[in-house]
Each structure stands twice: as C-alpha cells, then as structure tokens.
Amino acid sequence: MEMMADDDAGETLKPLVFRLHENAPAVIREVLLERGWTEFDQKEQDDTDWNLYWRSSPFPMTDHHSIKPWQRLNHYPEAVRITRKDYLARHLKRMKGAYGSTLYEFSPVAFIMPNDYVKFIAEYSKERQSVGRPSYWICKPVHLSRGRGILIFQDIKDLVYHCTVIVQKYISNPLLISGYKLDLRLYVCVTSFCPLTIYTYEEGLVRFATEKFDLSSLDNVYAHLTNTSINKYGASYKTYKEGIGCGCKWTFSKFRSYLRIFGVDDMLLWQKMNNIVILTLLAITPLPEASNCFELFGFDILIDDKFKPWLLEVNYNPALRLDCSIDDTVKRKLLHDIVELLNYKQVDTHRQNEMPGSKAVRRQVPWRRTGQSTPEEAPGLLSARKVSACISASQTQPALQFARGSIHKVSALTRKTARARPRETLTSQLRKKMNMPKASSQVKTEAKNKQLSGVHSPFISAQLSRWSPSPEVCNYKLSTRPYFLSDKDQMPTRQVGGFVLIFPFNEAALQASKDGTDVKSIIKEINKLVSKQNSTRQKKAQAV
Ligand code: ADP
C-alpha cells in the first residue's frame, strides 16, 4: 500500500500516525501498520504529531483538554462508571427506580457487599421461605476480571469474601448448546456521548464453557464460567466437543445460523440486546464533555433458555488478544472498522492547526454533512473493500501473552471433575419451551448441508451472517424524511463496516440527545420502540 504520495500541488502527503501506550494489544499495531499508518516516535516527533492514541487505562484529563482536531483518544473520561461491577449495579438500580423495572429487568438482581449485606440477607431469606427451589448466587470481586475470584453458591454458609464483591442472582437456566453454557461478547462503540451516538458490531464472539453445565458441581469453573482466559486451560479445550467443536468460541454469524436452523427469531434477540446497550449507556449520561474520543465496550450477555438476554457486565478494554483463528477473524476486522468509524480525513494527516478544515475545532467524530460522500482517502485511510483484502492478506499471529499465574490460582482452588449429566439438546428444549413446530424439511436440509460442509467453520453461512440495522432504522431510511437528517443538516453514518448505528434510532431520540441528553424523553421513545417490537412479534406468531 502507498505510504507516501504527492498531491496535485506537489506537496508530500504524510501518513496517519498512531501512538500506543504500553500494554496496548499487539493486533492494534498490526492493523494500523497494515493500513499504512506509522507509529509515533516520541524522540523524533512533536508531542501533537499523532492522530490516534490508544491506551488501556483512562487518559489524564490534560490529554482531553489539549486534544487537537486531527486527534482521537480511545477512552472517554469516566467511562469506567459502567465497567466496574459495583458501579454498574448501582447505576442500573437507580435507573430501575427512576424508570421502572420492566425496562431495566435485564440485569440479574445484585447486592454490593459488604454495604448491602442486610438487604441481601432479607432477599435470601425471603427466597428460602418461598416455595420452590432456592436460588443460586454468584459472588464476583468488583475489581477483578477474567473470571478471577468468582464463587457460585446456593447456601449462604458458602459465601466468603475478603474484598468488595457483588453478589448477583445466578442465571441457572442458561441457553445450552449440546449441554454447554455460552455467553456473547458484544462489541459496542460509542463515538459520542453528547449527542449520544452508539454503534453495535454485527459480528462478535460466542464464548463457551468447555465442560457440560451441571448445577450439582458449582465449583467446576469449566462448566459455569465462559471466560476464555479460564477455559483455554481446561482439559477439554483442545478436544473436539460434540456440537461445539474444538476450542471454546464461535462467531455471532455461526451462532445466528444455528439459531435460525431451529427457527429462533435472531433479529428479535438482536433488538433486545441493542435495547440493553442503549438503556445501560443512558445510565451514565451525561458524562463530562470531551471531544474527539470514542469508547469500545465489551458487553457480556448471557441468554437464558427462554431466549431472554441478560447483561452480566460491561468491559472496559475488551480483550483484543488473538487466542484462536476466530479471534483473529473477528477482532482484526473489528479494529479496521473502528478506524473507519473514526472518519479521518485527508486534512488530518497534516496535523497542524493552521491547515484548512482543521479550524472546525472539535468536530464530533461520527457526524457527516448531508450529501457528503465517503471522505477522500489519505494514506492510511482504507475503503471497506481494501479492509477485507488487507485482513485476508495478513498472516501475522502475535504470540499469546497471558498471566497464567493468577488463573492457576483460581483453577487450583476450584478444579474438580464435573459430573457430566447429559442435558437435553437445544432442539428438544426449544420445541418444548417455545412450543415450536418441527423444523421444515427445507430448513432441515439446510442444517444437514451445513453440517456436511463443516458447521464449525467461522465462515459458515456468510449470507446469513449480517445482523443488519433494526427494522425501525430501516424504516426511517425508507420514509420521506430520514430520521438522521437533523435540523442542522447533519447525520450520523448509519452503518460503517460491521458497525450499525443503534442510537439515535429515530428523529425524536435524535432531538432528545442534542444539547444535553433528555433521558426521560429517550426512555419514552424506547418504550414505544419496545411495544412496537412486541406487537410485531405477536403478529408474526399469530401468522404462523
Ligand atoms: P469477569 O469480569 O471476571 O469475567 P463476569 O461478570 O463476566 O466477570 O463473569 C464471568 C463469567 O461468569 C461470565 O462470563 C459467565 O459465564 C458467568 N457469570 C457471571 N455472572 C453470571 C450470572 N449472574 N449468571 C450466570 N452466569 C454468570
């Protein structure tokens, strides 16, 4: 790819420049180099001579204050408000109180310990006294990640903690595929908190536990936790697991194909997950004002056997390690698409205040002027077509680096052989619980063909693989006045690579997110949206 070029005036064009803080994942460097960017050299270059600064921890506020029009930072100030488990629990509880539990019932009931100890005991005792089976609970240290220090229990005498933890209702009826628990890692990019602008990524990771789900062995981490950082050390990780394959990951595309084979409405699931994302992010608005930054969140979503999605947590710096080929496929393209979303222009390569265009200080990253076509390409700016070529051409597999020590501690504490109790297959569960007709012969044939053609390929059924914008967004496109045309004649780009705009989702939501976020009005719009989604679902069900 061309790194340097001469423009018409004979002036040498410069490539875009990235700056990585220590510990930034290797794949970020690889992707940016693939795109023709160069790496910032502190000794040689001026302090402001870069376009993208990526770091794993929050930026000092001085970095936000001194941001230049050609620069982007990969964090918003205070985005951690939803990425620490206790903060998230607190925010969602507040939103539940303010806007009703119907909308906000997507997060399992949680108590922050030791503060909420008395409340937890009250809930625990109430449940014990009520008829039916007592609940299961999961205890998670608030400052740890990757499944470290987690404990699942049913009897309070087993609850032990030495730091601040959240004790959360354990979803004990997860969706199982061939007996294995799974959860979804959904990538979400917020390109602006004011006006709120949210994109979700169509492709993502389905992360499996590597031993069969079994409520009689609560201390088997390989059966109950879906973290790759744990399961890659499980005895069954590398072996072929019936219905799942080797390893512990699928792509969303493959998962959606799987659901469709069994007649599950994957679009409805997608809409519900998008609603969760919007409602969660609304919980932390307003954030302090900051320009030219973005945030990539990893939403962990567990689906239960009634296909209800539950939000488990939101990750700051979702893992970008490449542990397997599926990671490589998903994360590399994700990073390319993030760069596309950042909407760099030719003028950004100059990195000087006095350059034409750069005086339009602090433009919001995702908003483009109406009628504007794709920005002209600068060195390091790739079109979507070039991105895919770039990805397939890449052979690089960075070495895996992982702090094994901490994981071993958890495994040593909790590893026991799971008592494998074969559970019902997804097919039979689905039919029973959703009262569904048997799969049609056409679908069956499709399923069979997929099995024959290697159902474990991450590239399965490319045609089915798109989780397109929700129907509401599509409808707006078809209406006479597209929702994204605001009074100021600006619009957020509806789709960039695999990123789909989910907020604002209509004109009213757009208006309510301008000049400060009017959460109440937005919630009203979401309520309308949800009832519309529900009635569409009912109509569909009646038609069947
Ligand atoms: P961490 O930050 O340590 O990864 P998570 O909240 O993501 O913590 O939990 C780790 C794993 O534990 C999840 O990926 C999921 O498999 C399981 N898990 C967490 N919370 C619940 C829950 N409430 N119900 C069922 N499983 C859960």
PDB file of C-alpha atoms and ligand atoms in Angstrom, residues 85 108 138 140 144-148 150 168-171 181 183 207 224-227 300 302 312-313 315, ligand 1:
ATOM      1  CA  LYS A  85     -19.286  -4.323  38.500  1.00  0.00           C
ATOM      2  CA  PRO A 108     -29.725 -10.006  37.430  1.00  0.00           C
ATOM      3  CA  ILE A 138     -22.675 -15.764  42.095  1.00  0.00           C
ATOM      4  CA  LYS A 140     -17.662 -11.595  41.983  1.00  0.00           C
ATOM      5  CA  LEU A 144     -11.173  -8.306  39.163  1.00  0.00           C
ATOM      6  CA  SER A 145     -11.884  -9.566  35.659  1.00  0.00           C
ATOM      7  CA  ARG A 146     -11.390 -12.710  33.585  1.00  0.00           C
ATOM      8  CA  GLY A 147     -13.355 -14.863  35.976  1.00  0.00           C
ATOM      9  CA  ARG A 148     -10.863 -14.456  38.810  1.00  0.00           C
ATOM     10  CA  ILE A 150     -15.639 -15.961  41.358  1.00  0.00           C
ATOM     11  CA  GLN A 168     -25.699 -11.491  41.904  1.00  0.00           C
ATOM     12  CA  LYS A 169     -28.550 -13.847  41.141  1.00  0.00           C
ATOM     13  CA  TYR A 170     -27.000 -16.711  39.191  1.00  0.00           C
ATOM     14  CA  ILE A 171     -28.832 -17.419  35.935  1.00  0.00           C
ATOM     15  CA  LYS A 181     -23.144 -22.911  28.597  1.00  0.00           C
ATOM     16  CA  ASP A 183     -22.365 -16.120  26.593  1.00  0.00           C
ATOM     17  CA  ARG A 207     -17.803 -17.964  24.327  1.00  0.00           C
ATOM     18  CA  HIS A 224     -20.040 -22.495  34.828  1.00  0.00           C
ATOM     19  CA  LEU A 225     -17.741 -19.746  33.575  1.00  0.00           C
ATOM     20  CA  THR A 226     -17.429 -18.891  29.923  1.00  0.00           C
ATOM     21  CA  ASN A 227     -14.254 -16.802  30.141  1.00  0.00           C
ATOM     22  CA  ASP A 300     -21.147  -9.647  28.158  1.00  0.00           C
ATOM     23  CA  LEU A 302     -25.942 -14.351  28.721  1.00  0.00           C
ATOM     24  CA  LEU A 312     -23.635  -9.697  33.040  1.00  0.00           C
ATOM     25  CA  GLU A 313     -21.114  -6.908  32.804  1.00  0.00           C
ATOM     26  CA  ASN A 315     -15.881  -4.417  29.877  1.00  0.00           C
TER      27      ASN A 315
HETATM   28  P1  ADP B   1     -15.331 -11.292  34.887  1.00  0.00           P
HETATM   29  O1  ADP B   1     -15.155  -9.832  34.774  1.00  0.00           O
HETATM   30  O2  ADP B   1     -14.499 -11.874  35.969  1.00  0.00           O
HETATM   31  O3  ADP B   1     -15.220 -12.015  33.588  1.00  0.00           O
HETATM   32  P2  ADP B   1     -18.193 -11.730  34.649  1.00  0.00           P
HETATM   33  O4  ADP B   1     -19.267 -10.984  35.320  1.00  0.00           O
HETATM   34  O5  ADP B   1     -18.053 -11.531  33.179  1.00  0.00           O
HETATM   35  O6  ADP B   1     -16.827 -11.457  35.409  1.00  0.00           O
HETATM   36  O7  ADP B   1     -18.418 -13.264  34.934  1.00  0.00           O
HETATM   37  C1  ADP B   1     -17.570 -14.268  34.417  1.00  0.00           C
HETATM   38  C2  ADP B   1     -18.408 -15.402  33.868  1.00  0.00           C
HETATM   39  O8  ADP B   1     -19.248 -15.941  34.889  1.00  0.00           O
HETATM   40  C3  ADP B   1     -19.357 -14.965  32.771  1.00  0.00           C
HETATM   41  O9  ADP B   1     -18.711 -14.960  31.524  1.00  0.00           O
HETATM   42  C4  ADP B   1     -20.456 -16.004  32.875  1.00  0.00           C
HETATM   43  O10 ADP B   1     -20.111 -17.184  32.212  1.00  0.00           O
HETATM   44  C5  ADP B   1     -20.503 -16.292  34.369  1.00  0.00           C
HETATM   45  N1  ADP B   1     -21.495 -15.438  35.045  1.00  0.00           N
HETATM   46  C6  ADP B   1     -21.288 -14.213  35.589  1.00  0.00           C
HETATM   47  N2  ADP B   1     -22.399 -13.724  36.161  1.00  0.00           N
HETATM   48  C7  ADP B   1     -23.354 -14.652  35.967  1.00  0.00           C
HETATM   49  C8  ADP B   1     -24.724 -14.734  36.325  1.00  0.00           C
HETATM   50  N3  ADP B   1     -25.328 -13.769  37.017  1.00  0.00           N
HETATM   51  N4  ADP B   1     -25.404 -15.842  35.964  1.00  0.00           N
HETATM   52  C9  ADP B   1     -24.811 -16.835  35.268  1.00  0.00           C
HETATM   53  N5  ADP B   1     -23.515 -16.818  34.912  1.00  0.00           N
HETATM   54  C10 ADP B   1     -22.786 -15.747  35.251  1.00  0.00           C
END
